[in-house]
Tab-separated table of C-alpha atoms in Angstrom:
chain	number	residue	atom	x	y	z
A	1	UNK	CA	0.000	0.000	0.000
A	2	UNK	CA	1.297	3.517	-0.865
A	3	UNK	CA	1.278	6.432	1.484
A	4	UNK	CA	-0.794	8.317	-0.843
A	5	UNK	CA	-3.007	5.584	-1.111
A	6	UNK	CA	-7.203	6.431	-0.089
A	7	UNK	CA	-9.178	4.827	1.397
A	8	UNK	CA	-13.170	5.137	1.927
A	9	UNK	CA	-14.540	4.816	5.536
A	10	UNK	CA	-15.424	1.360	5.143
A	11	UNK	CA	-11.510	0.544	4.728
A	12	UNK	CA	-10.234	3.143	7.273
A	13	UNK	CA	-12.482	1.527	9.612
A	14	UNK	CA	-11.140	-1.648	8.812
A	15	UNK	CA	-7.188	-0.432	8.942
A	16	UNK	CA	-8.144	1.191	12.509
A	17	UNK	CA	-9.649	-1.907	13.837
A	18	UNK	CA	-12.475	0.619	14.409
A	19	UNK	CA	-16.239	0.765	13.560
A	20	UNK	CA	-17.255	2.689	10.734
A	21	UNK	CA	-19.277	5.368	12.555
A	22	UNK	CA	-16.333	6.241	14.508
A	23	UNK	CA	-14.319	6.669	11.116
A	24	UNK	CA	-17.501	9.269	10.378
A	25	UNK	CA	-16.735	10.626	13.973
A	26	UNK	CA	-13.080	11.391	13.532
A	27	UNK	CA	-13.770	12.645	10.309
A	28	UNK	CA	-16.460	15.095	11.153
A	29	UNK	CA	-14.304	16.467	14.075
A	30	UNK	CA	-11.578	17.183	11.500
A	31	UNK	CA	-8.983	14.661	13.003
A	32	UNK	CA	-8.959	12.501	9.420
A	33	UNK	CA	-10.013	12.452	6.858
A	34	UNK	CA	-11.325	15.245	3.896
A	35	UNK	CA	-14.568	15.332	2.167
A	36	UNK	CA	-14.430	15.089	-1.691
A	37	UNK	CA	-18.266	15.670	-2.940
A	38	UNK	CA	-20.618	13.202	-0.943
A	39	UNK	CA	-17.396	10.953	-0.220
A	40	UNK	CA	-15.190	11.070	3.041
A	41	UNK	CA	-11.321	10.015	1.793
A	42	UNK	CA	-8.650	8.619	4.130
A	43	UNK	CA	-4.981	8.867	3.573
A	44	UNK	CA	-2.837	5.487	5.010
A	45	UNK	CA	-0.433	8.581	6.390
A	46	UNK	CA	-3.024	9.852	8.402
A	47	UNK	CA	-4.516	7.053	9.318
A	48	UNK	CA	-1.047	5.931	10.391
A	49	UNK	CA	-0.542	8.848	12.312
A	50	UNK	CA	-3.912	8.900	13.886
A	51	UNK	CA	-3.104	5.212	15.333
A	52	UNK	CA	0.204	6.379	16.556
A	53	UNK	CA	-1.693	9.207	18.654
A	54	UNK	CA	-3.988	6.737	19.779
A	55	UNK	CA	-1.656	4.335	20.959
A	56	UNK	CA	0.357	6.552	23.065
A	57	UNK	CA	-2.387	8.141	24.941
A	58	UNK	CA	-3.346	6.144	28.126
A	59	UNK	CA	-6.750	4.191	28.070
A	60	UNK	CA	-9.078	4.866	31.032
A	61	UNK	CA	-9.823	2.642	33.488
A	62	UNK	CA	-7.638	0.874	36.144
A	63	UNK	CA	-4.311	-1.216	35.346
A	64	UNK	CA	-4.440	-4.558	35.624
A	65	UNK	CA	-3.445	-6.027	39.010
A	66	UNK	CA	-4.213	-2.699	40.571
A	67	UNK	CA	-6.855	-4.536	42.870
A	68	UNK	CA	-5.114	-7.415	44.200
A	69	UNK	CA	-6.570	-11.027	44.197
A	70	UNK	CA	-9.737	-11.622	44.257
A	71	UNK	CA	-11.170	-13.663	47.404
A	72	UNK	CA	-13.618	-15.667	46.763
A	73	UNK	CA	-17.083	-15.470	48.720
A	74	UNK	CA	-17.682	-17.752	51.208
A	75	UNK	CA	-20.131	-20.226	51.290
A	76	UNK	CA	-23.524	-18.975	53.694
């Protein structure tokens, strides 16, 4: 695949690993993405970039083995 190469929101979805209506939701925030007529195009380059963002921001929630071990309930 070239850099140059475009890509419709069906197959930026798919690159991204992402569902299509968040492709749309990117897109329409200006993050990806540029309209051409009734058609949303995707660059591999910005894709590219845009998973390189996303992988170096934390996710939410808490780490793994923040919580300890479980301890199961005991029997009534």
């Amino acid at each position: 695949m070239a850099d140059d190469e475009l890509m419709s929101a069906v197959q930026a979805a798919e690159y991204l690993g992402v569902i299509r209506q968040r492709v749309y939701d990117l897109a329409s925030r200006g993050r990806i993405g540029r309209r051409v007529g009734n058609l949303w195009l995707f660059s591999k380059a910005e894709l590219d970039a845009y998973k390189v963002e996303r992988e170096s921001k934390p996710r939410g929630g808490r780490p793994k083995g923040a919580a300890g071990p479980l301890i199961p309930a005991s029997p009534a």
